[in-house]
Amino acid sequence: MSVILGIETSCDETAAAVVEDGRKVLSSCVFSQIDVHQAFGGVVPEVAARCHLESMNAVVDEALERAGVGRRQLTAIACANGPGLVGTLLVGLSCAKALSWSWSLPLITVDHLQSHVCANYIDSDLEPPFVCLLVSGGHTQLMHFSDYSASTLLGETLDDAAGEAFDKVARLLELGYPGGPAVDRAARGGDPQAYRFPEGVVDGYDFSFSGLKTAVLRTVEKLEEPLAGRACDLAASFQDAVNRVLFKKTLAAARETGVKQVVLAGGVAANSNLRERFAELTEIDVFMPSLKYCTDNAAMVASAAHFMGNAADLSATVYSRGKKSGSRR
Ligand code: KG4
Ligand code: ZN
């Protein structure tokens, strides 16, 4: 049996969680820095690192307390060590190293992107093989998992990530930060057919969202009425264009690879319209994490440590850029 304390600090959430055998969450604590960064309209890396440092110990204590678990019941300490902001990742990794050393527990590092995929193992009986659509603030990838730690990259974005496009368009539409949830909310009151934005046509399973973002910008520039009156229609039409292509390519990948399971992961997997589209599928089993495990959290880190973690020691380092999730097809 594994009882793993997970730590997550790759961007602007300080998180700690205790998870049993990769699927049963005993506690999951997330301290969000949204209020701090709101004033800047986005995450300021140095400020984020300082905030992690200030709340890390309290968040770990709370996770252990809520789980009712002491250090003697833990079997390992796990930490996401990349990709993400180097300064923030270092806070989490330093904390994990200190705990692992002082409590004589194994240290396990996990890839942040792979941990998003593992959010789907929480409270579910999902087992590979499956096709995964990973859509976060920094990444957009379609992957085929033949086993827990064996994946092939089928396609990825050639420019902006889907979440990044949501955040940029939210700024263009003056909907505020964080952008994804703001667009999601605005879109519910808008007409997705009001504007016909391009899907960003790219061959195969790759994606492109920067042209779509520019199309929204040009439309906003040409508006002859106040933006506030059109923001919901613009948000709904933009969201429709993003979700259409995400849905279409994921389904095509599942059909081509012959898998019967599709998995959504990453912050954009919290998007209500995207979830509704996939929920309507009948020929394929669709897995999506509950909303609290879509965006950054540490339960997914502890789960990933159980299923596909890397044994590490005090020489472990952090990395900012994504490693390719498995080989490219
Ligand atoms: O996975 P995540 O928490 O952090 C990264 O690893 O990047 O993803 C954050 C991204 C942000 O771009 C945010 O705007 C987007 O996920 N997001 C959403 C929604 N909730 C979060 N995008 C669309 N609809 C949402 N409901
Ligand atoms: Zn993330």
CSV table of N, CA and C and ligand atoms in Angstrom, one decimal, residues 8 10-11 112-113 116 136-137 266-267 294-297 300, ligand 2:
chain,number,residue,atom,x,y,z
A,8,GLU,N,2.7,20.5,-4.8
A,8,GLU,CA,2.6,21.1,-6.1
A,8,GLU,C,2.8,22.6,-6.0
A,10,SER,N,4.0,24.5,-9.1
A,10,SER,CA,4.6,24.8,-10.4
A,10,SER,C,4.2,26.2,-11.0
A,11,CYS,N,3.1,26.7,-10.4
A,11,CYS,CA,2.7,28.1,-10.9
A,11,CYS,C,2.1,28.9,-9.7
A,112,HIS,N,4.7,17.5,-14.1
A,112,HIS,CA,3.5,18.2,-13.9
A,112,HIS,C,2.4,17.8,-14.9
A,113,LEU,N,2.8,17.7,-16.1
A,113,LEU,CA,1.8,17.4,-17.2
A,113,LEU,C,1.2,16.0,-17.0
A,116,HIS,N,-1.3,15.8,-14.4
A,116,HIS,CA,-2.7,16.2,-14.8
A,116,HIS,C,-3.4,15.0,-15.4
A,136,SER,N,-4.0,22.7,-20.9
A,136,SER,CA,-3.7,23.5,-19.7
A,136,SER,C,-3.3,24.9,-20.1
A,137,GLY,N,-2.8,25.7,-19.1
A,137,GLY,CA,-2.4,27.0,-19.4
A,137,GLY,C,-1.1,27.1,-20.3
A,266,GLY,N,-6.1,18.7,-17.3
A,266,GLY,CA,-5.6,20.1,-17.4
A,266,GLY,C,-6.7,21.1,-17.1
A,267,GLY,N,-6.3,22.3,-16.8
A,267,GLY,CA,-7.3,23.4,-16.4
A,267,GLY,C,-8.4,23.6,-17.3
A,294,CYS,N,-9.1,19.3,-11.9
A,294,CYS,CA,-8.7,19.7,-13.3
A,294,CYS,C,-7.6,20.8,-13.2
A,295,THR,N,-7.8,21.8,-12.4
A,295,THR,CA,-6.7,22.8,-12.2
A,295,THR,C,-5.7,22.3,-11.2
A,296,ASP,N,-4.6,23.1,-11.1
A,296,ASP,CA,-3.5,22.6,-10.3
A,296,ASP,C,-3.8,22.2,-8.9
A,297,ASN,N,-3.4,21.0,-8.5
A,297,ASN,CA,-3.6,20.5,-7.1
A,297,ASN,C,-2.5,19.5,-6.8
A,300,MET,N,-3.2,15.1,-7.6
A,300,MET,CA,-2.8,14.5,-8.8
A,300,MET,C,-1.3,14.2,-8.8
B,2,ZN,ZN,-1.2,22.5,-14.4
